[in-house]
Tab-separated table of C-alpha atoms in Angstrom:
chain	number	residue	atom	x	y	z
X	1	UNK	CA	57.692	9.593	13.935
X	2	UNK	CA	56.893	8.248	10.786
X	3	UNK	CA	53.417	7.212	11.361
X	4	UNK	CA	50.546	10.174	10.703
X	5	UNK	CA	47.885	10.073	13.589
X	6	UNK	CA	45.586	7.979	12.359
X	7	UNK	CA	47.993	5.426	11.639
X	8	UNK	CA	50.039	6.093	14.913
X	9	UNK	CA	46.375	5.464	16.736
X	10	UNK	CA	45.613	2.322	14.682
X	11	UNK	CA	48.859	1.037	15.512
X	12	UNK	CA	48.290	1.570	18.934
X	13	UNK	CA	45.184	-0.030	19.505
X	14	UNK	CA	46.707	-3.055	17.890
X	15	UNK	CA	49.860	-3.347	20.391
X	16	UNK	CA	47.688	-3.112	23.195
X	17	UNK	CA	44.928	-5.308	22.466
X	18	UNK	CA	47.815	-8.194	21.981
X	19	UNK	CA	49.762	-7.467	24.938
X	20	UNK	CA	46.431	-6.962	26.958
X	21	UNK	CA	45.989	-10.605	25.828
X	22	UNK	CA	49.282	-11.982	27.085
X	23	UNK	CA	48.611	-10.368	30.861
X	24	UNK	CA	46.818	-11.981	33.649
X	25	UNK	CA	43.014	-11.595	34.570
X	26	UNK	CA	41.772	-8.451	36.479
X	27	UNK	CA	40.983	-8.877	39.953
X	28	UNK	CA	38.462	-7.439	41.654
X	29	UNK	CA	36.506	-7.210	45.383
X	30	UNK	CA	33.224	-7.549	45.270
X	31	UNK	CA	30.550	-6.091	47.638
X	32	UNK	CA	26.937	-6.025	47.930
X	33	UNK	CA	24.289	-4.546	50.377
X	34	UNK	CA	20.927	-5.480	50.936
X	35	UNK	CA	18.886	-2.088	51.633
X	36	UNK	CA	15.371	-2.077	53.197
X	37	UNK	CA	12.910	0.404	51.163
X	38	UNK	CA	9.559	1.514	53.109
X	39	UNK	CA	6.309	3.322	51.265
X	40	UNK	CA	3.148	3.412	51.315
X	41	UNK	CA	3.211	0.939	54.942
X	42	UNK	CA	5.048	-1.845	53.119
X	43	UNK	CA	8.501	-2.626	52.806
X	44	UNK	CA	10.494	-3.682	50.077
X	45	UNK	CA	13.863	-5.620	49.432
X	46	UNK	CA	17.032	-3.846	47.684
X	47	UNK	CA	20.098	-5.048	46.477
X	48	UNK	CA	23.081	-3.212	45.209
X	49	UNK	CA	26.796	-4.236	44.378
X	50	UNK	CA	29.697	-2.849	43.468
X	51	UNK	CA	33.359	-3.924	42.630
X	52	UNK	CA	37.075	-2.304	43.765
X	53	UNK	CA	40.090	-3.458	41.528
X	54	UNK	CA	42.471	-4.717	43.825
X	55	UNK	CA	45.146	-6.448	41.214
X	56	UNK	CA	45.232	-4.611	37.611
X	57	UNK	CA	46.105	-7.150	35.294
X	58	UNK	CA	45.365	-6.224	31.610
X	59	UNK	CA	43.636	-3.494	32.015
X	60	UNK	CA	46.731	-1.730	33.404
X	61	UNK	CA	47.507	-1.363	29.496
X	62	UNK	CA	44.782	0.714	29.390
X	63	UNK	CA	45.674	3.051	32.428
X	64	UNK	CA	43.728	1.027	34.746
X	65	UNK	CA	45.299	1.061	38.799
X	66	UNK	CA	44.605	0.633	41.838
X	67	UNK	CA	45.904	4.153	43.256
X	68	UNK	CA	44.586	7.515	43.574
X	69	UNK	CA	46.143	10.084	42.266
X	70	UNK	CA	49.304	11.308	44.635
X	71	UNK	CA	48.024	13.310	47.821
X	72	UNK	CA	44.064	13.624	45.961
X	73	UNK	CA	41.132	12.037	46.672
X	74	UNK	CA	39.037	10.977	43.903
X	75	UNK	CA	35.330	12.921	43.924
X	76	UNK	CA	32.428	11.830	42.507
X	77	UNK	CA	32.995	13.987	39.586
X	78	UNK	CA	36.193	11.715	39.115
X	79	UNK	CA	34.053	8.388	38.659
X	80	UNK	CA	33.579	7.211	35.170
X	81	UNK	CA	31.075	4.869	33.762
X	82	UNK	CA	33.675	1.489	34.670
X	83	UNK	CA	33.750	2.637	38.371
X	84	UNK	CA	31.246	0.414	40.177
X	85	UNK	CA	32.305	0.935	43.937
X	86	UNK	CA	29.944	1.298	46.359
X	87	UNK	CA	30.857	4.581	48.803
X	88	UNK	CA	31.515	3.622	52.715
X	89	UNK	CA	28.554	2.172	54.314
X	90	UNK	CA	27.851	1.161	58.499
X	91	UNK	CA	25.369	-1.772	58.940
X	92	UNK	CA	22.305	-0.015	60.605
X	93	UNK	CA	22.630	2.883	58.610
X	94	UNK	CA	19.936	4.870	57.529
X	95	UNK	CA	20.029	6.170	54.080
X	96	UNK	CA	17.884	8.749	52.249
X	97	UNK	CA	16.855	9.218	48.480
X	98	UNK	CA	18.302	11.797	46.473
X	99	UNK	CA	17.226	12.618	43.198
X	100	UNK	CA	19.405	14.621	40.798
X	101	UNK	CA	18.074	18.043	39.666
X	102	UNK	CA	16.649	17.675	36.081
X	103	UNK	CA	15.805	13.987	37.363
X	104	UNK	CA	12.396	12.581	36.949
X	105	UNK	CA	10.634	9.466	38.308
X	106	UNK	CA	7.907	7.027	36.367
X	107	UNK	CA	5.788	4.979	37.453
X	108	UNK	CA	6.235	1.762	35.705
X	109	UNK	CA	4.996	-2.174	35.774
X	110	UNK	CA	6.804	-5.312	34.783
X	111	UNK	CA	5.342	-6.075	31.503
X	112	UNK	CA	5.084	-9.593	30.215
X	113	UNK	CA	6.942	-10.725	27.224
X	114	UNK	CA	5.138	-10.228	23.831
X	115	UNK	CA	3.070	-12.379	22.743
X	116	UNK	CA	3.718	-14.822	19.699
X	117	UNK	CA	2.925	-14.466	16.451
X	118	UNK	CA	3.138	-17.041	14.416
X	119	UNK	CA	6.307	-15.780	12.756
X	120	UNK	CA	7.535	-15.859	15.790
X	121	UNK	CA	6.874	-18.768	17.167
X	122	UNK	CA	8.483	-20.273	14.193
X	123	UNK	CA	11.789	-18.894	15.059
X	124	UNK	CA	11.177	-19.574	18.868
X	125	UNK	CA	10.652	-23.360	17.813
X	126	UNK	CA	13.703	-22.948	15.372
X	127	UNK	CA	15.923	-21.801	18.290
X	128	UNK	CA	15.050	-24.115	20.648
X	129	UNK	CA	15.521	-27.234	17.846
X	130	UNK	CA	11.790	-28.172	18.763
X	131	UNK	CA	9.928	-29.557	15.411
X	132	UNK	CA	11.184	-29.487	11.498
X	133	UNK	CA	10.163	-27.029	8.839
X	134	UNK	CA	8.037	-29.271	7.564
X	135	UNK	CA	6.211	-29.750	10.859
X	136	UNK	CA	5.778	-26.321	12.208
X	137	UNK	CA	2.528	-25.360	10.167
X	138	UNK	CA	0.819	-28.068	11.225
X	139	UNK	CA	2.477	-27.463	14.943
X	140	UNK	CA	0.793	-24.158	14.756
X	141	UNK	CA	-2.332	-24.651	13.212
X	142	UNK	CA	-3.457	-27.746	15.806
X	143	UNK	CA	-2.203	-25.421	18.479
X	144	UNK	CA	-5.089	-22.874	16.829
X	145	UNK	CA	-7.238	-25.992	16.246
X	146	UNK	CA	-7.593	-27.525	19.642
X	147	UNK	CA	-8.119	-24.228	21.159
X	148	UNK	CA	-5.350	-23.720	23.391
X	149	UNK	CA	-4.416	-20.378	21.541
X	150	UNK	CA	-6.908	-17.801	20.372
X	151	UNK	CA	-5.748	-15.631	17.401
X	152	UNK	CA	-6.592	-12.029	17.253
X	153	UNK	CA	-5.201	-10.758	14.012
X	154	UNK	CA	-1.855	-12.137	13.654
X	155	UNK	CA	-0.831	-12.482	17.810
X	156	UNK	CA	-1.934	-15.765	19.169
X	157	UNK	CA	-3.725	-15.364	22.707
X	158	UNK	CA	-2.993	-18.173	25.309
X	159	UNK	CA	-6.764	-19.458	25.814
X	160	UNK	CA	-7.893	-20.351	29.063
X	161	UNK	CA	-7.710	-24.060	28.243
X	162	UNK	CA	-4.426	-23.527	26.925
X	163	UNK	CA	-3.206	-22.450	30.109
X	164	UNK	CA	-4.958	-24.755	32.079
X	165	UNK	CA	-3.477	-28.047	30.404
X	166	UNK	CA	0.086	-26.493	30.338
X	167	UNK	CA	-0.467	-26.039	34.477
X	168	UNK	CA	-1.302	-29.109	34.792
X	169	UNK	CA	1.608	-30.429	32.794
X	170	UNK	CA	4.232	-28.795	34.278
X	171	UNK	CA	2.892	-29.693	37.610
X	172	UNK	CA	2.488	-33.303	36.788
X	173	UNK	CA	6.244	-33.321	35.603
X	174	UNK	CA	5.048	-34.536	32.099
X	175	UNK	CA	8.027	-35.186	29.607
X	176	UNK	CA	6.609	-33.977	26.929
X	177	UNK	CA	5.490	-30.222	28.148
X	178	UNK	CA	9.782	-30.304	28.940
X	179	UNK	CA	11.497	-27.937	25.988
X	180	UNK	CA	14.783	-29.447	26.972
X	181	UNK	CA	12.935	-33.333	26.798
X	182	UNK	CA	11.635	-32.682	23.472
X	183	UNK	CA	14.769	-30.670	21.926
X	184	UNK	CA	17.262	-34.009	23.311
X	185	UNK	CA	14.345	-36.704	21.819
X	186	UNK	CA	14.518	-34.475	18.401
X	187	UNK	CA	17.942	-34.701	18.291
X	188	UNK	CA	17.703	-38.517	19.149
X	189	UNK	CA	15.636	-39.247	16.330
X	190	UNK	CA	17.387	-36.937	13.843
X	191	UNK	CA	20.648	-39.253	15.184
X	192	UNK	CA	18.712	-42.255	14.332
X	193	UNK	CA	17.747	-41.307	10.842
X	194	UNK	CA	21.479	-40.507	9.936
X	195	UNK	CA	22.305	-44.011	11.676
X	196	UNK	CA	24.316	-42.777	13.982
X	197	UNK	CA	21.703	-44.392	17.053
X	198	UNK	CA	19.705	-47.635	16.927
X	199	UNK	CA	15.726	-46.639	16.885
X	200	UNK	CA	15.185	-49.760	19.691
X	201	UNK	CA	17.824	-47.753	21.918
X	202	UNK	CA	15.696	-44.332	21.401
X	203	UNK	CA	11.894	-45.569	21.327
X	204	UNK	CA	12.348	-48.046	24.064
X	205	UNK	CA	12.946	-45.626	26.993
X	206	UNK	CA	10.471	-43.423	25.256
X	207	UNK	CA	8.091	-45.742	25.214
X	208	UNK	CA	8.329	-46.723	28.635
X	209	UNK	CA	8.157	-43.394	30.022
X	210	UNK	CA	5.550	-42.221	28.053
X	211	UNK	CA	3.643	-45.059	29.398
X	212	UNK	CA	4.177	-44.762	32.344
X	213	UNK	CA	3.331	-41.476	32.318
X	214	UNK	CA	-0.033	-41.706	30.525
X	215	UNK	CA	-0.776	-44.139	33.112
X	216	UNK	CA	-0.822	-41.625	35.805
X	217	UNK	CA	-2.922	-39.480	33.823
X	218	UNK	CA	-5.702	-41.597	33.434
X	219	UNK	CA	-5.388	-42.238	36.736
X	220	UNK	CA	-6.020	-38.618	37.229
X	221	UNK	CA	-8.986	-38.505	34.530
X	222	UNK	CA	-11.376	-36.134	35.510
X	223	UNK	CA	-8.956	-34.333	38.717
X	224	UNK	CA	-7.938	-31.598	36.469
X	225	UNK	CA	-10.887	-29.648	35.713
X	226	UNK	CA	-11.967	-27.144	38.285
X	227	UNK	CA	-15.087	-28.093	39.940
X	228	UNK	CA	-18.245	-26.608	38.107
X	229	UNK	CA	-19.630	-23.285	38.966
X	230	UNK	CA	-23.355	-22.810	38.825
X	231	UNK	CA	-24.109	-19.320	37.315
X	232	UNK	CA	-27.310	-18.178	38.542
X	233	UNK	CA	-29.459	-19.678	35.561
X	234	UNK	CA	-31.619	-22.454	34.944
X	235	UNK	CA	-31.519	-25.336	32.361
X	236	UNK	CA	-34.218	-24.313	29.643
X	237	UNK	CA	-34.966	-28.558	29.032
X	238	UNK	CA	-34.549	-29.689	32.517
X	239	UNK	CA	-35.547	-26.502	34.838
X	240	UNK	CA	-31.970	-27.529	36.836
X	241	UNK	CA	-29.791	-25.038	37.675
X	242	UNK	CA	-27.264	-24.477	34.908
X	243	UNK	CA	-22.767	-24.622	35.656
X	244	UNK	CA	-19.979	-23.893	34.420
X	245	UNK	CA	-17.776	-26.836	33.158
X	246	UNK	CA	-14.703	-27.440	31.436
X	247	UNK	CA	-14.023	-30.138	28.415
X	248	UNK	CA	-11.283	-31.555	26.103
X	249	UNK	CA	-12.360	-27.745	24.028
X	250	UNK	CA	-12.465	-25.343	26.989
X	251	UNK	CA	-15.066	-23.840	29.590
X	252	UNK	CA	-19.077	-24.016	28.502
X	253	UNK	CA	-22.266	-24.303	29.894
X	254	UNK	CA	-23.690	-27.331	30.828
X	255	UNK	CA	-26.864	-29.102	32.982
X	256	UNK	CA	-26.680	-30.404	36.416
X	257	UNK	CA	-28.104	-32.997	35.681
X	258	UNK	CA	-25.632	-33.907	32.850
X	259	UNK	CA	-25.817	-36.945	31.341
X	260	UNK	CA	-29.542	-37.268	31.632
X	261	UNK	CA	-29.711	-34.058	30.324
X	262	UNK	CA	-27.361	-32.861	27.495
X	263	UNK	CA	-27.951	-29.131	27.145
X	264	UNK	CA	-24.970	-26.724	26.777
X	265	UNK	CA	-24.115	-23.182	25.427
X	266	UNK	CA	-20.712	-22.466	24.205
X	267	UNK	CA	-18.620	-20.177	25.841
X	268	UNK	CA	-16.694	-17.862	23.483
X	269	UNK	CA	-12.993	-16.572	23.491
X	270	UNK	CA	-14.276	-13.252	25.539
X	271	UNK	CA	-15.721	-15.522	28.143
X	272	UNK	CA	-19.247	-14.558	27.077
X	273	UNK	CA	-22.039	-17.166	26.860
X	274	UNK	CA	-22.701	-18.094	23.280
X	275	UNK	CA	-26.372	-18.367	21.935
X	276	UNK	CA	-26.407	-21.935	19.990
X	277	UNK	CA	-26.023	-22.277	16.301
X	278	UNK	CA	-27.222	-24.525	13.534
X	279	UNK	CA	-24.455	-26.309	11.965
X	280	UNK	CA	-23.194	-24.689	8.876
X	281	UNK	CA	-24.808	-26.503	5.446
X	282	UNK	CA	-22.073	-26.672	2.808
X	283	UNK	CA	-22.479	-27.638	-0.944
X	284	UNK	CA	-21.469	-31.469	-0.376
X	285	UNK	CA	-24.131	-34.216	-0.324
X	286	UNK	CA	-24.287	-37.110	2.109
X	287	UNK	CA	-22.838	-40.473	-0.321
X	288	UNK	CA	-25.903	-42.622	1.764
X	289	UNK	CA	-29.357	-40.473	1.629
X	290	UNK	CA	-28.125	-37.851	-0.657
X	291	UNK	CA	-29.083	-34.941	2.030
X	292	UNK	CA	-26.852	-32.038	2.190
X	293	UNK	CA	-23.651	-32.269	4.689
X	294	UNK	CA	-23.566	-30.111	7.411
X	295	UNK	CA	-20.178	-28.808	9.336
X	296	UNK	CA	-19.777	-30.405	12.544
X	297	UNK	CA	-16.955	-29.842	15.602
X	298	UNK	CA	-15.986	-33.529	16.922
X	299	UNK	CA	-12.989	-34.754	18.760
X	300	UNK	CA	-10.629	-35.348	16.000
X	301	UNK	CA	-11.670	-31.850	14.803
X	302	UNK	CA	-14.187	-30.296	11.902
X	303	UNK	CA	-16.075	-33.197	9.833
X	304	UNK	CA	-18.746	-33.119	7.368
X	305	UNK	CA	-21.758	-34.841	9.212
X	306	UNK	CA	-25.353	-35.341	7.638
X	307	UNK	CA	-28.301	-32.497	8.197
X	308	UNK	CA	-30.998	-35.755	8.710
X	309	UNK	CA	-29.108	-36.772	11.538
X	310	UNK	CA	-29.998	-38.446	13.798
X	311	UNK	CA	-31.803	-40.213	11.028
X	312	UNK	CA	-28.484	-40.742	8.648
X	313	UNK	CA	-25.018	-40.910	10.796
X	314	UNK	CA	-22.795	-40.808	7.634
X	315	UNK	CA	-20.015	-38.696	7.946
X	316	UNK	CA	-16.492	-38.008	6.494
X	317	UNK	CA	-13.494	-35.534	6.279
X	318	UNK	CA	-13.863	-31.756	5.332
X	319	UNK	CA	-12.037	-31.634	1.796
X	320	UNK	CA	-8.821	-29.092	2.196
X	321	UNK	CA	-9.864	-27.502	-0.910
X	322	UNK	CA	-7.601	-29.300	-3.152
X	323	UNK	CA	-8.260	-31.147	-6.268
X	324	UNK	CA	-6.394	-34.253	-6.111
X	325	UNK	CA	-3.555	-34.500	-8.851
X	326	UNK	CA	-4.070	-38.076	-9.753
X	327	UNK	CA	-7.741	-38.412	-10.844
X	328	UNK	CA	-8.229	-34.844	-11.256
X	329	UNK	CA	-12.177	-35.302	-9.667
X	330	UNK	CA	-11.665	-36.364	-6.360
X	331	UNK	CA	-11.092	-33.932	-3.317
X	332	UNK	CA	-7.280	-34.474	-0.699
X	333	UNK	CA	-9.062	-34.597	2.567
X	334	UNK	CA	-7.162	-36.314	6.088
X	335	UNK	CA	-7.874	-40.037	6.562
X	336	UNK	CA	-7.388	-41.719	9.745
X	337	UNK	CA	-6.986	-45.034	8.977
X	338	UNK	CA	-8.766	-47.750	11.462
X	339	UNK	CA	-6.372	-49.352	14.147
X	340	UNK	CA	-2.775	-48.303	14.318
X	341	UNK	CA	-2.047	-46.966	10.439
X	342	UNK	CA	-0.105	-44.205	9.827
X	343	UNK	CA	-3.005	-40.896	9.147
X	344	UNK	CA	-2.049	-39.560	5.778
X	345	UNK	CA	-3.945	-37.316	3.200
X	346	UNK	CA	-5.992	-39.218	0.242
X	347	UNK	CA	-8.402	-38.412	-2.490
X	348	UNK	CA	-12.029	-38.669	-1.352
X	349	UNK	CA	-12.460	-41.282	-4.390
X	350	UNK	CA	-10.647	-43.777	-2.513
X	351	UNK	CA	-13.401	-45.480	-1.743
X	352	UNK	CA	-15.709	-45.228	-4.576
X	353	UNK	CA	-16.380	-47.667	-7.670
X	354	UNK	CA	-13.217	-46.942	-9.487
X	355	UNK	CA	-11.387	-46.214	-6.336
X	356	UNK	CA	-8.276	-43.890	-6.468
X	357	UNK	CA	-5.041	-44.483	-4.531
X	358	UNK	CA	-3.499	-41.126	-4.052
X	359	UNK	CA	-1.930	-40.212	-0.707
X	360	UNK	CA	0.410	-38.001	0.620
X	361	UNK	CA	1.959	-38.342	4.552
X	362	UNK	CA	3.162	-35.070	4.871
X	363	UNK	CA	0.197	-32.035	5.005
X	364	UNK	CA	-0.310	-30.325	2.096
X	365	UNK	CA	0.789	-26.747	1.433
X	366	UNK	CA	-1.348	-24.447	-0.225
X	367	UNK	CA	0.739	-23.089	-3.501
X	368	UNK	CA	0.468	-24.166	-6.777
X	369	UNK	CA	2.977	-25.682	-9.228
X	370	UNK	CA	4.606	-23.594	-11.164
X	371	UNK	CA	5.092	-26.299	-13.335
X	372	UNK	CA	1.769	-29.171	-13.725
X	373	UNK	CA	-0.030	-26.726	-11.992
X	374	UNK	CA	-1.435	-29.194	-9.265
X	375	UNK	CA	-3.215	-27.575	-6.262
X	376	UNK	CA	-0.575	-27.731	-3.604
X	377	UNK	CA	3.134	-28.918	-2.830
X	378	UNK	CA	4.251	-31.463	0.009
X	379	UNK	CA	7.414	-30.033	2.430
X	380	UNK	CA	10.245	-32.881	2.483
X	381	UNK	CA	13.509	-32.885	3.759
X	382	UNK	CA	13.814	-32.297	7.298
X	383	UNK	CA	15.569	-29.759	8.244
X	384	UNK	CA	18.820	-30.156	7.323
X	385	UNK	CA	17.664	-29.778	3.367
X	386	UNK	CA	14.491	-28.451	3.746
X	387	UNK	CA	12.380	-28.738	0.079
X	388	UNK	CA	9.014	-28.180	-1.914
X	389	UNK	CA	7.971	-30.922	-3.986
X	390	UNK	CA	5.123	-31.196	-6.504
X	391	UNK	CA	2.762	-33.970	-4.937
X	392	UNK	CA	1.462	-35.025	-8.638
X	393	UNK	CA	4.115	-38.261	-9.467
X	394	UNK	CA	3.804	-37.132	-12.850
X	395	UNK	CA	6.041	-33.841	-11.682
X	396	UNK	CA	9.621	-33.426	-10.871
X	397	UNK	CA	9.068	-29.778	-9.880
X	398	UNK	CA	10.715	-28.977	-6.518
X	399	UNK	CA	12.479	-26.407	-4.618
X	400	UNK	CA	14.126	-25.552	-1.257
X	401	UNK	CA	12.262	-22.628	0.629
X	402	UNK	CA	12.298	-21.091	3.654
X	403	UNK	CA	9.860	-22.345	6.725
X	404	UNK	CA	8.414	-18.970	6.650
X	405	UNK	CA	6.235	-19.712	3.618
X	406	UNK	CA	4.346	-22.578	5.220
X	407	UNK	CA	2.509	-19.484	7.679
X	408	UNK	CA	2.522	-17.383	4.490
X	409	UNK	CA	0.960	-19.795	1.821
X	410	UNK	CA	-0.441	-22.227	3.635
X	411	UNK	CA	-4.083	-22.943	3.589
X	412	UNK	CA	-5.946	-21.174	6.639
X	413	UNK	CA	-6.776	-23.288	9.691
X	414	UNK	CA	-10.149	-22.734	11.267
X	415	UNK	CA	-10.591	-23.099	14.972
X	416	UNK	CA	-13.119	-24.990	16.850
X	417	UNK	CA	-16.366	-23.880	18.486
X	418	UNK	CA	-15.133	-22.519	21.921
X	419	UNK	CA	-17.118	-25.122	23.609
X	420	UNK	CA	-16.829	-27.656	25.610
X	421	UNK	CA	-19.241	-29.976	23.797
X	422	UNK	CA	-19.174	-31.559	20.299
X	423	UNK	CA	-21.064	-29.707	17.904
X	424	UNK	CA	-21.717	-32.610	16.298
């Protein structure tokens, strides 16, 4: 009597949620029917359930029983939204639809999920513990590169190829196409760099798996591609009739006769034959004949390769457009190193008279520094202290950020030809 309402309602709610928390579960009988739906000459599968509370528990606090109300019958007006039970039902019986007045029906398909951005696929990679923020730009952009997405505006398009090696994966029971495989050999390695695991004791089983693995593969080299598909033309070169193949880049066009005869035609994202294109001149000349470099499509991606080819076979790395913060002259493009070494990113004067020895392992990221003003900043420190650093040793400029930036700022990736041949 001393309480006002509010108070008297407040103190209420509290009693009842603790002594609701004291009192045993709820117990309830279950029940579900399966119902047989015919339209339209086919037949379609039903299921509904529904519950009874048979023992109270807690939610007797709450005025929950297990008893009508003395001499009544509970109607259906009487059924609130926690009432689940299903009314009596025979086995046999036939039952007919009745749709509420005001009701109206729709229509409606099962829609697939959205399709990623690349936003979005950051945080999809961030929830499942799949990569490090310093990895998922260059995740995403050799996703884009190798074709198995196509990008139209910001959503990213799974590409036919794309869909064709992840089938195969899955079917093959490949490790590495296994979220929960990759998320458990993350974690592994993050163990081993806080020295909590011995590498030996992670790589070894790795290793052996994955080799295993890749041994089946090759043994499967060539069993994955659907068989060609000859549509309807001839080869311009050869006269032979001209098929559809697939390649380590997708679906194009290529000659029955293949290898005598190496004509193709790219086949673009739409699925629409491609007319062929010169390669691309650019402003760089070739270091060996002094011709201009044109921009080729190989295996390990875009290269600059030399317009007198066949006659001059010099080639080299496609700068990232990035002055390199050592010599100040030189361009950072990827180098590959021969054998086993570690890939890295180096000044294109590495090589040259006065050679210089600038290289970074992690990609760079396309924003300036605030403070030397050198081109672009590395990512470094996992994920646990994730950090921009200045890539100019001369600098102590860095920051943390936020993995978002890295699709934000980055430098743009460009995708391959959509063919299945080199365009180099």
């Amino acid at each position: 009597k001393y309480l006002t309402d509010p108070q008297r309602r407040l103190y209420k709610l509290i009693w009842d949620r603790f002594v609701a928390s004291q009192m045993t579960p709820a117990v309830f009988d279950q029940t579900g029917v399966e119902i047989e739906a015919t339209a339209d000459g086919r037949t379609y599968g039903l299921r509904a359930s529904g519950s009874v509370l048979k023992v109270p528990g807690w939610r007797a606090v709450y005025g929950a029983t297990t008893e009508p109300l003395a001499g009544e019958e509970p109607s259906p007006e009487d059924k609130t939204d926690d009432d689940d039970s299903l009314p009596e039902l025979n086995e046999g019986e036939a039952l007919h639809l009745v749709i509420p007045p005001g009701a109206e029906t729709h229509h409606k398909q099962t829609e697939p999920p959205p399709l990623f951005t690349e936003a979005t696929l950051v945080k999809k990679l961030e929830e499942e513990g799949i990569g490090r923020p310093s990895t998922y730009a260059e995740i995403i952009s050799k996703v884009e590169q190798r074709s198995y997405v196509i990008k139209d505006g910001n959503k990213l398009i799974p590409s036919p190829l794309g869909t064709l090696v992840i089938e195969k994966l899955v079917a093959d029971n490949f490790d590495l196409a296994d979220i929960g495989f990759t998320r458990k050999l993350e974690e592994d390695l993050d163990a081993v760099g806080e020295a909590r695991a011995k590498r030996l004791d992670v790589l070894q089983p790795f290793h052996e798996r994955l080799q295993a693995q890749i041994a089946h593969a090759v043994e499967q080299k060539g069993k994955w591609w659907p068989e060609p598909v000859e549509i309807g033309e001839d080869c311009p070169e050869s006269g032979d009739p001209l098929v559809k193949r697939w390649g380590r880049n997708g679906p194009f066009i290529g000659c029955t006769k293949y290898p005598e005869c190496r004509y193709t035609l790219n086949i673009g994202p739409d699925g629409e034959i491609e007319e062929p294109k010169e390669p691309e001149l650019t402003d760089y000349d070739c270091h060996e004949c002094g011709a201009k470099m044109t921009k080729r499509w190989g295996r390990n991606g875009w290269f600059l390769g030399c317009s007198k080819y066949p006659e001059c076979k010099h080639t080299r790395a496609v700068p990232l457009g990035y002055k390199c913060p050592k010599c100040k002259t030189g361009d950072i493009v990827p180098i590959k190193p021969k054998g086993r070494g570690r890939p890295f990113y180096g000044c294109t004067n590495y090589r040259s008279e006065e050679p210089c020895d600038f290289r970074v392992w992690q990609k760079p990221i396309g924003i300036k520094c605030p403070k030397c003003g050198s081109d672009f900043l590395v990512a470094m420190g996992g994920k646990k202290n994730p950090k921009l650093k200045c890539a100019n040793e001369t600098c102590d400029f860095e920051r943390p950020y936020d993995p978002s930036e890295l699709l934000d700022e980055s430098e743009s990736q460009e995708t391959p030809p959509a063919a299945g041949s080199a365009a180099g």
